[in-house]
Each structure stands twice: as C-alpha cells, then as structure tokens.
Amino acid sequence: MDGSRIGDAQNTEESLLAQGYRKYTGEDIDIYYNKDICAHVGNCVRGNPAVFEVGRRPWIIADNGGADDNERVINTCPTGALKFIRKN
C-alpha cells in the first residue's frame, strides 16, 4: 500500500486530519495514524519498534527512524491506518 496517497490523491495534511488521522511530527517526515481503521496487524511495531511502540506516549516518534525507513514500514500497513507526508 502506498502510504503517501489515499486512492489516487496525494496526501495533504488537511485531508488526512479531516478523515480522522492524528499527526506525529518529524523533522523530515510526518506520520499520520487513524485508530478507527487500524486492524492491529503489527507490521509497524515489528518493522521499527524505535518509531512505533504501543506502550509509549506518544506511541509514534517519527525522528527515531530515518524518513526512508519510516516510509518503508508505513507502506507495509495493510489497512491504510498509517500514512505519511515527506517534507523534502
């Protein structure tokens, strides 16, 4: 799944927030998460537990991983509950 898009449209902050995603800000990449569509498959926490750690608040810290690795992990989310916007 392409975490930079919803359907055929490129992600925008406005569209993601309007659809119920929560923003987790990073220096090079912002990560967005929608709890209402998450199926808790766990690809994120297995993919990079330094970025995605369920027992921590906030549970997503984008700067604990590189933008390329974050994008790779987000693209493994089967439900689209994770999205991203690169800043560069």
PDB file of C-alpha atoms in Angstrom:
ATOM      1  CA  MET A   1       0.000   0.000   0.000  1.00  0.00           C
ATOM      2  CA  ASP A   2       1.278   3.473  -0.840  1.00  0.00           C
ATOM      3  CA  GLY A   3       1.278   5.452   2.397  1.00  0.00           C
ATOM      4  CA  SER A   4       1.771   8.724   0.541  1.00  0.00           C
ATOM      5  CA  ARG A   5      -1.656   8.518  -1.118  1.00  0.00           C
ATOM      6  CA  ILE A   6      -5.314   7.940  -0.434  1.00  0.00           C
ATOM      7  CA  GLY A   7      -6.724   6.387  -3.551  1.00  0.00           C
ATOM      8  CA  ASP A   8      -5.376   8.363  -6.491  1.00  0.00           C
ATOM      9  CA  ALA A   9      -4.799  11.551  -4.496  1.00  0.00           C
ATOM     10  CA  GLN A  10      -1.543  12.641  -2.886  1.00  0.00           C
ATOM     11  CA  ASN A  11      -1.906  13.038   0.891  1.00  0.00           C
ATOM     12  CA  THR A  12      -2.380  16.515   2.278  1.00  0.00           C
ATOM     13  CA  GLU A  13      -2.397  17.378   5.950  1.00  0.00           C
ATOM     14  CA  GLU A  14      -5.870  18.857   5.630  1.00  0.00           C
ATOM     15  CA  SER A  15      -7.360  15.762   4.005  1.00  0.00           C
ATOM     16  CA  LEU A  16      -5.753  13.359   6.476  1.00  0.00           C
ATOM     17  CA  LEU A  17      -6.844  15.331   9.539  1.00  0.00           C
ATOM     18  CA  ALA A  18     -10.368  15.662   8.107  1.00  0.00           C
ATOM     19  CA  GLN A  19     -10.503  11.857   7.754  1.00  0.00           C
ATOM     20  CA  GLY A  20      -9.615  11.289  11.398  1.00  0.00           C
ATOM     21  CA  TYR A  21      -5.851  10.788  11.195  1.00  0.00           C
ATOM     22  CA  ARG A  22      -3.667  12.069  14.007  1.00  0.00           C
ATOM     23  CA  LYS A  23      -0.364  13.762  13.134  1.00  0.00           C
ATOM     24  CA  TYR A  24       3.021  12.773  14.581  1.00  0.00           C
ATOM     25  CA  THR A  25       5.559  15.380  13.503  1.00  0.00           C
ATOM     26  CA  GLY A  26       9.120  14.622  12.478  1.00  0.00           C
ATOM     27  CA  GLU A  27      11.938  16.675  11.016  1.00  0.00           C
ATOM     28  CA  ASP A  28      11.884  15.015   7.559  1.00  0.00           C
ATOM     29  CA  ILE A  29       8.580  13.130   7.575  1.00  0.00           C
ATOM     30  CA  ASP A  30       5.234  13.489   9.304  1.00  0.00           C
ATOM     31  CA  ILE A  31       3.427  10.257  10.167  1.00  0.00           C
ATOM     32  CA  TYR A  32      -0.363  10.077  10.379  1.00  0.00           C
ATOM     33  CA  TYR A  33      -2.373   7.377  12.132  1.00  0.00           C
ATOM     34  CA  ASN A  34      -6.089   6.585  12.101  1.00  0.00           C
ATOM     35  CA  LYS A  35      -7.072   4.361  15.030  1.00  0.00           C
ATOM     36  CA  ASP A  36     -10.533   3.785  13.582  1.00  0.00           C
ATOM     37  CA  ILE A  37      -9.235   1.776  10.623  1.00  0.00           C
ATOM     38  CA  CYS A  38      -6.270   0.069  12.294  1.00  0.00           C
ATOM     39  CA  ALA A  39      -6.593  -3.735  12.404  1.00  0.00           C
ATOM     40  CA  HIS A  40      -3.589  -4.092  14.776  1.00  0.00           C
ATOM     41  CA  VAL A  41      -1.696  -6.343  12.376  1.00  0.00           C
ATOM     42  CA  GLY A  42       1.563  -5.099  13.934  1.00  0.00           C
ATOM     43  CA  ASN A  43       3.703  -4.543  10.837  1.00  0.00           C
ATOM     44  CA  CYS A  44       4.639  -1.138  12.198  1.00  0.00           C
ATOM     45  CA  VAL A  45       5.889  -2.261  15.613  1.00  0.00           C
ATOM     46  CA  ARG A  46       7.726  -5.219  14.094  1.00  0.00           C
ATOM     47  CA  GLY A  47       9.069  -3.033  11.286  1.00  0.00           C
ATOM     48  CA  ASN A  48      10.643  -0.410  13.552  1.00  0.00           C
ATOM     49  CA  PRO A  49       9.903  -0.575  17.297  1.00  0.00           C
ATOM     50  CA  ALA A  50      12.025   2.538  17.903  1.00  0.00           C
ATOM     51  CA  VAL A  51       9.453   4.580  15.958  1.00  0.00           C
ATOM     52  CA  PHE A  52       6.283   2.601  16.730  1.00  0.00           C
ATOM     53  CA  GLU A  53       5.964   1.495  20.369  1.00  0.00           C
ATOM     54  CA  VAL A  54       2.451   0.840  21.648  1.00  0.00           C
ATOM     55  CA  GLY A  55       3.216   1.238  25.370  1.00  0.00           C
ATOM     56  CA  ARG A  56       4.779   4.679  24.996  1.00  0.00           C
ATOM     57  CA  ARG A  57       3.149   8.121  24.756  1.00  0.00           C
ATOM     58  CA  PRO A  58       3.338   9.327  22.098  1.00  0.00           C
ATOM     59  CA  TRP A  59       3.421   5.880  20.571  1.00  0.00           C
ATOM     60  CA  ILE A  60       4.884   7.193  17.290  1.00  0.00           C
ATOM     61  CA  ILE A  61       8.138   9.184  17.294  1.00  0.00           C
ATOM     62  CA  ALA A  62       8.993   9.860  13.652  1.00  0.00           C
ATOM     63  CA  ASP A  63      12.540  11.072  14.338  1.00  0.00           C
ATOM     64  CA  ASN A  64      13.513   7.748  15.958  1.00  0.00           C
ATOM     65  CA  GLY A  65      13.944   6.412  12.418  1.00  0.00           C
ATOM     66  CA  GLY A  66      15.049   7.722   9.058  1.00  0.00           C
ATOM     67  CA  ALA A  67      12.462   9.014   6.601  1.00  0.00           C
ATOM     68  CA  ASP A  68      13.204   6.244   4.071  1.00  0.00           C
ATOM     69  CA  ASP A  69      12.811   3.512   6.688  1.00  0.00           C
ATOM     70  CA  ASN A  70       9.630   5.102   8.067  1.00  0.00           C
ATOM     71  CA  GLU A  71       8.187   5.193   4.548  1.00  0.00           C
ATOM     72  CA  ARG A  72       9.099   1.528   4.009  1.00  0.00           C
ATOM     73  CA  VAL A  73       7.393   0.466   7.253  1.00  0.00           C
ATOM     74  CA  ILE A  74       4.289   2.586   6.654  1.00  0.00           C
ATOM     75  CA  ASN A  75       3.907   1.085   3.181  1.00  0.00           C
ATOM     76  CA  THR A  76       3.545  -2.369   4.804  1.00  0.00           C
ATOM     77  CA  CYS A  77       0.375  -1.299   6.652  1.00  0.00           C
ATOM     78  CA  PRO A  78      -2.398  -3.371   5.029  1.00  0.00           C
ATOM     79  CA  THR A  79      -5.305  -1.175   6.167  1.00  0.00           C
ATOM     80  CA  GLY A  80      -4.017   2.304   5.343  1.00  0.00           C
ATOM     81  CA  ALA A  81      -4.196   3.322   9.003  1.00  0.00           C
ATOM     82  CA  LEU A  82      -0.680   4.759   8.622  1.00  0.00           C
ATOM     83  CA  LYS A  83       0.088   7.499   6.110  1.00  0.00           C
ATOM     84  CA  PHE A  84       2.971   9.911   5.684  1.00  0.00           C
ATOM     85  CA  ILE A  85       3.954  13.213   4.154  1.00  0.00           C
ATOM     86  CA  ARG A  86       7.632  13.776   3.321  1.00  0.00           C
ATOM     87  CA  LYS A  87       8.898  17.285   3.938  1.00  0.00           C
ATOM     88  CA  ASN A  88      11.564  17.418   1.228  1.00  0.00           C
TER      89      ASN A  88
END
